[in-house]
PDB file of C-alpha atoms in Angstrom:
ATOM      1  CA  MET A   1       8.780  -6.399  -4.376  1.00  0.00           C
ATOM      2  CA  PHE A   2       4.868  -6.433  -5.269  1.00  0.00           C
ATOM      3  CA  PRO A   3       2.612  -8.768  -7.069  1.00  0.00           C
ATOM      4  CA  TYR A   4       2.479  -7.202 -10.227  1.00  0.00           C
ATOM      5  CA  GLU A   5      -0.073  -8.658 -13.146  1.00  0.00           C
ATOM      6  CA  LEU A   6      -0.195  -7.987 -16.735  1.00  0.00           C
ATOM      7  CA  MET A   7      -2.072  -8.610 -19.463  1.00  0.00           C
ATOM      8  CA  ASN A   8      -0.585  -8.153 -22.811  1.00  0.00           C
ATOM      9  CA  PRO A   9      -0.678  -7.435 -26.000  1.00  0.00           C
ATOM     10  CA  GLN A  10      -3.649  -5.501 -25.648  1.00  0.00           C
ATOM     11  CA  LEU A  11      -7.044  -5.099 -27.862  1.00  0.00           C
ATOM     12  CA  SER A  12      -6.769  -1.742 -29.262  1.00  0.00           C
ATOM     13  CA  GLU A  13     -10.084  -0.383 -28.818  1.00  0.00           C
ATOM     14  CA  ASP A  14     -10.056   1.630 -31.724  1.00  0.00           C
ATOM     15  CA  THR A  15      -9.380  -0.619 -34.315  1.00  0.00           C
ATOM     16  CA  GLY A  16      -9.807  -4.424 -32.525  1.00  0.00           C
ATOM     17  CA  LEU A  17      -6.026  -5.103 -33.308  1.00  0.00           C
ATOM     18  CA  LEU A  18      -3.610  -6.320 -31.027  1.00  0.00           C
ATOM     19  CA  VAL A  19      -0.709  -3.546 -29.899  1.00  0.00           C
ATOM     20  CA  ASP A  20       2.257  -5.028 -27.428  1.00  0.00           C
ATOM     21  CA  SER A  21       2.930  -1.382 -26.331  1.00  0.00           C
ATOM     22  CA  MET A  22       4.725  -3.252 -23.528  1.00  0.00           C
ATOM     23  CA  SER A  23       7.713  -3.623 -25.815  1.00  0.00           C
ATOM     24  CA  ARG A  24       8.412  -0.567 -26.799  1.00  0.00           C
ATOM     25  CA  PHE A  25       8.219   0.359 -22.827  1.00  0.00           C
ATOM     26  CA  LEU A  26      10.717  -2.329 -22.171  1.00  0.00           C
ATOM     27  CA  THR A  27      13.243  -1.107 -24.758  1.00  0.00           C
ATOM     28  CA  TRP A  28      13.167   2.449 -23.231  1.00  0.00           C
ATOM     29  CA  LEU A  29      13.132   1.004 -19.697  1.00  0.00           C
ATOM     30  CA  ALA A  30      16.402  -1.091 -20.595  1.00  0.00           C
ATOM     31  CA  SER A  31      17.839   2.205 -22.394  1.00  0.00           C
ATOM     32  CA  ASP A  32      17.563   4.082 -19.084  1.00  0.00           C
ATOM     33  CA  PRO A  33      21.172   4.887 -17.824  1.00  0.00           C
ATOM     34  CA  ASP A  34      20.581   3.523 -14.733  1.00  0.00           C
ATOM     35  CA  PRO A  35      21.116  -0.042 -14.526  1.00  0.00           C
ATOM     36  CA  LEU A  36      18.017  -1.143 -12.686  1.00  0.00           C
ATOM     37  CA  GLY A  37      15.996  -0.374 -15.713  1.00  0.00           C
ATOM     38  CA  ALA A  38      17.850  -3.030 -17.461  1.00  0.00           C
ATOM     39  CA  VAL A  39      16.846  -5.369 -14.772  1.00  0.00           C
ATOM     40  CA  LEU A  40      13.336  -3.951 -14.762  1.00  0.00           C
ATOM     41  CA  ALA A  41      13.023  -4.685 -18.414  1.00  0.00           C
ATOM     42  CA  GLY A  42      14.353  -7.846 -17.523  1.00  0.00           C
ATOM     43  CA  ILE A  43      11.753  -9.160 -14.734  1.00  0.00           C
ATOM     44  CA  VAL A  44       8.971  -8.605 -17.724  1.00  0.00           C
ATOM     45  CA  HIS A  45      10.851 -10.461 -20.175  1.00  0.00           C
ATOM     46  CA  ALA A  46      11.108 -13.714 -17.936  1.00  0.00           C
ATOM     47  CA  ALA A  47       7.355 -13.785 -16.896  1.00  0.00           C
ATOM     48  CA  SER A  48       6.032 -12.535 -20.265  1.00  0.00           C
ATOM     49  CA  HIS A  49       4.643 -14.940 -22.745  1.00  0.00           C
ATOM     50  CA  PRO A  50       6.272 -16.057 -25.830  1.00  0.00           C
ATOM     51  CA  ASP A  51       3.158 -16.189 -27.603  1.00  0.00           C
ATOM     52  CA  ALA A  52       1.907 -13.104 -28.947  1.00  0.00           C
ATOM     53  CA  SER A  53      -0.970 -13.357 -30.598  1.00  0.00           C
ATOM     54  CA  ALA A  54      -3.877 -13.140 -28.009  1.00  0.00           C
ATOM     55  CA  PRO A  55      -3.791 -11.759 -25.155  1.00  0.00           C
ATOM     56  CA  LYS A  56      -2.090 -13.507 -21.924  1.00  0.00           C
ATOM     57  CA  PHE A  57      -1.932 -13.296 -18.400  1.00  0.00           C
ATOM     58  CA  SER A  58       1.437 -12.971 -16.168  1.00  0.00           C
ATOM     59  CA  ALA A  59       1.903 -12.849 -12.560  1.00  0.00           C
ATOM     60  CA  PHE A  60       5.149 -11.860 -11.107  1.00  0.00           C
ATOM     61  CA  SER A  61       6.943 -10.205  -8.887  1.00  0.00           C
ATOM     62  CA  ALA A  62       9.073  -6.323  -9.280  1.00  0.00           C
ATOM     63  CA  PRO A  63       9.387  -3.601  -7.478  1.00  0.00           C
ATOM     64  CA  LEU A  64       7.148  -0.283  -6.985  1.00  0.00           C
ATOM     65  CA  LEU A  65       9.850   1.268  -9.146  1.00  0.00           C
ATOM     66  CA  LEU A  66       8.215  -0.356 -12.676  1.00  0.00           C
ATOM     67  CA  LEU A  67       4.550   0.888 -12.074  1.00  0.00           C
ATOM     68  CA  LEU A  68       6.109   4.446 -11.599  1.00  0.00           C
ATOM     69  CA  LYS A  69       8.436   3.929 -14.746  1.00  0.00           C
ATOM     70  CA  ALA A  70       5.335   2.579 -16.661  1.00  0.00           C
ATOM     71  CA  SER A  71       3.436   5.621 -15.271  1.00  0.00           C
ATOM     72  CA  GLU A  72       5.885   7.900 -16.742  1.00  0.00           C
ATOM     73  CA  TYR A  73       6.330   6.369 -19.980  1.00  0.00           C
ATOM     74  CA  ASN A  74       2.806   6.676 -20.884  1.00  0.00           C
ATOM     75  CA  GLY A  75       3.595  10.812 -19.421  1.00  0.00           C
ATOM     76  CA  THR A  76       4.953  11.153 -22.707  1.00  0.00           C
ATOM     77  CA  HIS A  77       4.542   8.577 -25.246  1.00  0.00           C
ATOM     78  CA  GLU A  78       1.479   8.135 -27.269  1.00  0.00           C
ATOM     79  CA  SER A  79       1.516   4.262 -27.062  1.00  0.00           C
ATOM     80  CA  LYS A  80       0.429   3.761 -23.541  1.00  0.00           C
ATOM     81  CA  VAL A  81       1.410   0.928 -21.115  1.00  0.00           C
ATOM     82  CA  LYS A  82      -1.848  -0.608 -20.078  1.00  0.00           C
ATOM     83  CA  GLN A  83      -3.289  -3.225 -17.658  1.00  0.00           C
ATOM     84  CA  LEU A  84      -0.064  -3.470 -15.492  1.00  0.00           C
ATOM     85  CA  TYR A  85      -1.548  -3.542 -11.847  1.00  0.00           C
ATOM     86  CA  ILE A  86      -0.091  -4.385  -8.485  1.00  0.00           C
ATOM     87  CA  ALA A  87      -3.156  -6.081  -7.156  1.00  0.00           C
ATOM     88  CA  GLN A  88      -3.860  -6.760  -3.596  1.00  0.00           C
ATOM     89  CA  ALA A  89      -0.540  -5.819  -2.121  1.00  0.00           C
ATOM     90  CA  GLN A  90      -0.156  -5.763   1.437  1.00  0.00           C
ATOM     91  CA  LEU A  91      -0.637  -2.487   3.530  1.00  0.00           C
ATOM     92  CA  PRO A  92       2.354  -3.677   5.852  1.00  0.00           C
ATOM     93  CA  ASP A  93       4.638  -4.433   2.687  1.00  0.00           C
ATOM     94  CA  LEU A  94       4.690  -0.225   1.473  1.00  0.00           C
ATOM     95  CA  PRO A  95       7.734   2.228   2.018  1.00  0.00           C
ATOM     96  CA  PRO A  96       7.086   3.595   5.634  1.00  0.00           C
ATOM     97  CA  ASP A  97       6.152   6.864   4.257  1.00  0.00           C
ATOM     98  CA  LEU A  98       3.552   5.684   2.310  1.00  0.00           C
ATOM     99  CA  ARG A  99       2.617   3.492   5.040  1.00  0.00           C
ATOM    100  CA  GLN A 100       1.553   6.197   7.234  1.00  0.00           C
ATOM    101  CA  ASP A 101      -0.782   8.124   4.441  1.00  0.00           C
ATOM    102  CA  LEU A 102      -2.942   5.202   4.892  1.00  0.00           C
ATOM    103  CA  PRO A 103      -4.179   4.330   8.615  1.00  0.00           C
ATOM    104  CA  ALA A 104      -6.822   2.650   9.076  1.00  0.00           C
ATOM    105  CA  PRO A 105     -10.140   4.263   9.432  1.00  0.00           C
ATOM    106  CA  ARG A 106     -12.016   4.568  12.625  1.00  0.00           C
ATOM    107  CA  ILE A 107     -15.018   2.859  10.384  1.00  0.00           C
ATOM    108  CA  VAL A 108     -12.837   0.055  10.710  1.00  0.00           C
ATOM    109  CA  THR A 109     -11.558  -0.068  14.064  1.00  0.00           C
ATOM    110  CA  ASP A 110     -13.820   1.105  16.118  1.00  0.00           C
ATOM    111  CA  VAL A 111     -16.786  -1.403  15.011  1.00  0.00           C
ATOM    112  CA  GLY A 112     -17.243  -5.091  15.772  1.00  0.00           C
ATOM    113  CA  LYS A 113     -14.249  -6.243  17.579  1.00  0.00           C
ATOM    114  CA  GLY A 114     -12.040  -3.713  15.812  1.00  0.00           C
ATOM    115  CA  ASP A 115      -9.984  -6.791  14.595  1.00  0.00           C
ATOM    116  CA  VAL A 116      -8.598  -5.222  11.052  1.00  0.00           C
ATOM    117  CA  TYR A 117      -7.945  -9.059   9.382  1.00  0.00           C
ATOM    118  CA  ASN A 118      -6.182  -7.985   6.455  1.00  0.00           C
ATOM    119  CA  SER A 119      -5.333  -4.578   4.046  1.00  0.00           C
ATOM    120  CA  SER A 120      -4.144  -4.211   0.486  1.00  0.00           C
ATOM    121  CA  ILE A 121      -3.496  -1.690  -2.345  1.00  0.00           C
ATOM    122  CA  TRP A 122      -4.361  -1.870  -5.961  1.00  0.00           C
ATOM    123  CA  LEU A 123      -2.073   0.562  -7.902  1.00  0.00           C
ATOM    124  CA  GLY A 124      -2.440   0.399 -11.453  1.00  0.00           C
ATOM    125  CA  LEU A 125      -2.532   1.701 -15.029  1.00  0.00           C
ATOM    126  CA  GLU A 126      -5.662   1.425 -16.773  1.00  0.00           C
ATOM    127  CA  PRO A 127      -7.731  -0.311 -17.234  1.00  0.00           C
ATOM    128  CA  THR A 128      -7.755  -2.715 -14.582  1.00  0.00           C
ATOM    129  CA  TYR A 129     -10.292  -5.081 -13.487  1.00  0.00           C
ATOM    130  CA  THR A 130     -11.444  -7.561 -11.221  1.00  0.00           C
ATOM    131  CA  PRO A 131     -13.484 -10.184 -11.509  1.00  0.00           C
ATOM    132  CA  LEU A 132     -16.752 -11.495  -9.689  1.00  0.00           C
ATOM    133  CA  HIS A 133     -15.934 -13.113  -6.098  1.00  0.00           C
ATOM    134  CA  ARG A 134     -16.906 -12.899  -2.583  1.00  0.00           C
ATOM    135  CA  ASP A 135     -14.447 -11.810   0.772  1.00  0.00           C
ATOM    136  CA  PRO A 136     -15.224 -13.967   3.839  1.00  0.00           C
ATOM    137  CA  ASN A 137     -15.468 -10.666   5.857  1.00  0.00           C
ATOM    138  CA  PRO A 138     -16.515  -7.098   5.907  1.00  0.00           C
ATOM    139  CA  ASN A 139     -14.557  -4.882   3.251  1.00  0.00           C
ATOM    140  CA  LEU A 140     -14.464  -0.644   3.274  1.00  0.00           C
ATOM    141  CA  PHE A 141     -13.103  -0.257  -0.051  1.00  0.00           C
ATOM    142  CA  CYS A 142     -11.367   3.189  -0.635  1.00  0.00           C
ATOM    143  CA  GLN A 143     -10.691   5.154  -3.911  1.00  0.00           C
ATOM    144  CA  LEU A 144      -7.737   7.169  -3.874  1.00  0.00           C
ATOM    145  CA  ALA A 145      -6.725   8.044  -7.900  1.00  0.00           C
ATOM    146  CA  SER A 146      -8.829   8.156 -10.271  1.00  0.00           C
ATOM    147  CA  ASP A 147     -12.789   6.439 -10.700  1.00  0.00           C
ATOM    148  CA  LYS A 148     -13.324   2.737 -10.612  1.00  0.00           C
ATOM    149  CA  VAL A 149     -16.760   1.092 -10.817  1.00  0.00           C
ATOM    150  CA  VAL A 150     -18.402  -1.290  -8.530  1.00  0.00           C
ATOM    151  CA  ARG A 151     -21.203  -4.288  -9.365  1.00  0.00           C
ATOM    152  CA  LEU A 152     -22.426  -6.014  -6.188  1.00  0.00           C
ATOM    153  CA  LEU A 153     -25.170  -8.881  -5.932  1.00  0.00           C
ATOM    154  CA  PRO A 154     -26.330  -9.827  -3.272  1.00  0.00           C
ATOM    155  CA  PRO A 155     -25.011 -13.380  -1.164  1.00  0.00           C
ATOM    156  CA  SER A 156     -27.795 -15.705  -2.798  1.00  0.00           C
ATOM    157  CA  SER A 157     -28.116 -13.765  -5.990  1.00  0.00           C
ATOM    158  CA  GLY A 158     -24.281 -13.896  -6.237  1.00  0.00           C
ATOM    159  CA  ASP A 159     -24.070 -17.843  -5.923  1.00  0.00           C
ATOM    160  CA  ARG A 160     -26.790 -18.467  -8.543  1.00  0.00           C
ATOM    161  CA  LEU A 161     -24.906 -16.615 -11.195  1.00  0.00           C
ATOM    162  CA  TYR A 162     -21.459 -17.985 -10.268  1.00  0.00           C
ATOM    163  CA  LYS A 163     -23.290 -21.721 -10.218  1.00  0.00           C
ATOM    164  CA  ARG A 164     -24.555 -20.140 -13.802  1.00  0.00           C
ATOM    165  CA  VAL A 165     -20.948 -19.375 -14.914  1.00  0.00           C
ATOM    166  CA  GLN A 166     -19.307 -22.768 -13.356  1.00  0.00           C
ATOM    167  CA  MET A 167     -21.969 -24.920 -14.972  1.00  0.00           C
ATOM    168  CA  GLN A 168     -21.268 -22.715 -19.182  1.00  0.00           C
ATOM    169  CA  ILE A 169     -17.530 -23.446 -18.429  1.00  0.00           C
ATOM    170  CA  ARG A 170     -18.317 -27.097 -16.925  1.00  0.00           C
ATOM    171  CA  GLN A 171     -15.956 -26.901 -13.914  1.00  0.00           C
ATOM    172  CA  SER A 172     -16.464 -26.219 -10.003  1.00  0.00           C
ATOM    173  CA  GLY A 173     -15.688 -23.470  -7.458  1.00  0.00           C
ATOM    174  CA  ASN A 174     -16.582 -22.194  -4.566  1.00  0.00           C
ATOM    175  CA  SER A 175     -14.876 -18.561  -5.552  1.00  0.00           C
ATOM    176  CA  ARG A 176     -14.410 -16.514  -1.811  1.00  0.00           C
ATOM    177  CA  ILE A 177     -11.655 -15.038  -2.934  1.00  0.00           C
ATOM    178  CA  ARG A 178      -9.428 -13.417  -5.879  1.00  0.00           C
ATOM    179  CA  SER A 179      -7.965 -15.818  -7.480  1.00  0.00           C
ATOM    180  CA  TYR A 180      -5.695 -16.135 -10.420  1.00  0.00           C
ATOM    181  CA  GLU A 181      -7.906 -18.691 -12.170  1.00  0.00           C
ATOM    182  CA  MET A 182     -10.342 -16.491 -13.053  1.00  0.00           C
ATOM    183  CA  MET A 183      -8.301 -14.029 -14.279  1.00  0.00           C
ATOM    184  CA  GLU A 184      -7.455 -15.891 -17.497  1.00  0.00           C
ATOM    185  CA  GLY A 185      -9.492 -17.639 -20.226  1.00  0.00           C
ATOM    186  CA  LYS A 186     -12.764 -18.843 -20.689  1.00  0.00           C
ATOM    187  CA  GLU A 187     -13.552 -18.490 -17.365  1.00  0.00           C
ATOM    188  CA  ARG A 188     -12.641 -14.670 -17.589  1.00  0.00           C
ATOM    189  CA  ALA A 189     -14.622 -14.156 -20.122  1.00  0.00           C
ATOM    190  CA  VAL A 190     -17.541 -15.577 -18.570  1.00  0.00           C
ATOM    191  CA  LEU A 191     -17.699 -14.355 -15.896  1.00  0.00           C
ATOM    192  CA  ASN A 192     -16.997 -10.123 -17.529  1.00  0.00           C
ATOM    193  CA  THR A 193     -20.033 -11.407 -19.735  1.00  0.00           C
ATOM    194  CA  ALA A 194     -22.185 -12.106 -16.853  1.00  0.00           C
ATOM    195  CA  VAL A 195     -21.301  -9.005 -14.970  1.00  0.00           C
ATOM    196  CA  TRP A 196     -20.671  -6.481 -17.468  1.00  0.00           C
ATOM    197  CA  GLY A 197     -23.061  -7.609 -20.678  1.00  0.00           C
ATOM    198  CA  MET A 198     -25.990  -6.718 -21.551  1.00  0.00           C
ATOM    199  CA  GLU A 199     -28.209  -9.057 -19.683  1.00  0.00           C
ATOM    200  CA  VAL A 200     -27.739  -8.848 -16.095  1.00  0.00           C
ATOM    201  CA  PRO A 201     -29.318  -9.932 -13.129  1.00  0.00           C
ATOM    202  CA  ALA A 202     -32.081  -7.552 -12.106  1.00  0.00           C
ATOM    203  CA  ASP A 203     -30.903  -6.901  -8.320  1.00  0.00           C
ATOM    204  CA  ILE A 204     -27.184  -5.760  -9.304  1.00  0.00           C
ATOM    205  CA  ILE A 205     -26.247  -2.997  -7.361  1.00  0.00           C
ATOM    206  CA  GLU A 206     -23.370  -0.718  -9.303  1.00  0.00           C
ATOM    207  CA  ALA A 207     -21.636   2.106  -7.712  1.00  0.00           C
ATOM    208  CA  ARG A 208     -18.887   4.398  -8.885  1.00  0.00           C
ATOM    209  CA  VAL A 209     -16.270   5.934  -6.876  1.00  0.00           C
ATOM    210  CA  GLY A 210     -14.131   8.662  -6.950  1.00  0.00           C
ATOM    211  CA  PRO A 211     -10.657   9.804  -5.236  1.00  0.00           C
ATOM    212  CA  GLY A 212     -12.046  10.637  -1.647  1.00  0.00           C
ATOM    213  CA  ASP A 213     -14.884   7.946  -2.068  1.00  0.00           C
ATOM    214  CA  ALA A 214     -15.408   4.936   0.049  1.00  0.00           C
ATOM    215  CA  LEU A 215     -17.634   1.587  -0.252  1.00  0.00           C
ATOM    216  CA  PHE A 216     -18.510  -0.556   2.441  1.00  0.00           C
ATOM    217  CA  ILE A 217     -18.905  -4.350   1.212  1.00  0.00           C
ATOM    218  CA  PRO A 218     -21.170  -6.597   3.204  1.00  0.00           C
ATOM    219  CA  SER A 219     -19.523 -10.197   4.129  1.00  0.00           C
ATOM    220  CA  GLY A 220     -20.578 -12.555   1.586  1.00  0.00           C
ATOM    221  CA  TRP A 221     -21.213  -9.990  -1.392  1.00  0.00           C
ATOM    222  CA  TRP A 222     -20.633 -10.800  -4.599  1.00  0.00           C
ATOM    223  CA  HIS A 223     -18.546  -8.096  -6.236  1.00  0.00           C
ATOM    224  CA  SER A 224     -16.480  -7.356  -9.399  1.00  0.00           C
ATOM    225  CA  VAL A 225     -14.367  -3.929  -9.913  1.00  0.00           C
ATOM    226  CA  ARG A 226     -13.374  -2.383 -12.630  1.00  0.00           C
ATOM    227  CA  SER A 227     -11.671   0.947 -13.864  1.00  0.00           C
ATOM    228  CA  ALA A 228     -14.013   3.935 -15.189  1.00  0.00           C
ATOM    229  CA  ASN A 229     -11.285   4.534 -17.731  1.00  0.00           C
ATOM    230  CA  HIS A 230      -9.180   3.234 -19.714  1.00  0.00           C
ATOM    231  CA  ASP A 231      -6.257   5.444 -21.004  1.00  0.00           C
ATOM    232  CA  GLY A 232      -2.598   3.842 -18.782  1.00  0.00           C
ATOM    233  CA  ARG A 233      -3.839   6.907 -16.507  1.00  0.00           C
ATOM    234  CA  LEU A 234      -2.849   5.515 -12.677  1.00  0.00           C
ATOM    235  CA  ASN A 235      -5.555   4.196 -10.871  1.00  0.00           C
ATOM    236  CA  ALA A 236      -5.138   3.660  -6.858  1.00  0.00           C
ATOM    237  CA  SER A 237      -7.277   1.973  -4.223  1.00  0.00           C
ATOM    238  CA  VAL A 238      -6.928   0.599  -0.893  1.00  0.00           C
ATOM    239  CA  ASN A 239      -9.079  -1.349   1.371  1.00  0.00           C
ATOM    240  CA  TRP A 240      -9.466  -3.018   4.749  1.00  0.00           C
ATOM    241  CA  TRP A 241     -11.098  -6.452   5.959  1.00  0.00           C
ATOM    242  CA  PHE A 242     -12.144  -6.345   8.949  1.00  0.00           C
ATOM    243  CA  ARG A 243     -14.762  -7.768  12.009  1.00  0.00           C
TER     244      ARG A 243
END
């Protein structure tokens, strides 16, 4: 089982109206002759919010097959499933054949203590998004499929920006890790504007990574990541935290 995140319904970039492509996908999935299709559809139904008047964030666990089926659906339907994301799944949880395709790079194992603290894979249907946060260990981020854009801030600048956001929403926090709290509601919106809006810190750094590219993110550096595209294509990344 893998940790999924879903934003549904989505706002159409063309019309600004809500589009519930997920319901159409689940109907298609439940009609699959394979009974697993109905099981997968039931998992998503159970995790979804009944109120479809605005985009809602859901988190649930499901097999990798759900993402594969959604990608298959997108290949044959005009109304695409989007923002379905396996976020921060542990590499040891992958099937053995896939895990063998992702050995830790030598730059991770041969520097410092050679201690790989953790590793994750990120698989989703674009657009995908991770709000501003920081990690306690150095991070090697590698892009596998499609493109992502990463915006980074040095520790002191990121601290100031994050505190300003917390003051705007009148709460306190110390976002060292990516958490569900930052994925919905006012915090998500304010963080997004602070990092990706028209007025951003002068020392923000932007990098675009494509298949085969790697980006080193130093310990304590704040960063936000989003897909470069928004059309429901598959986006895949992997990273290793080490020390």
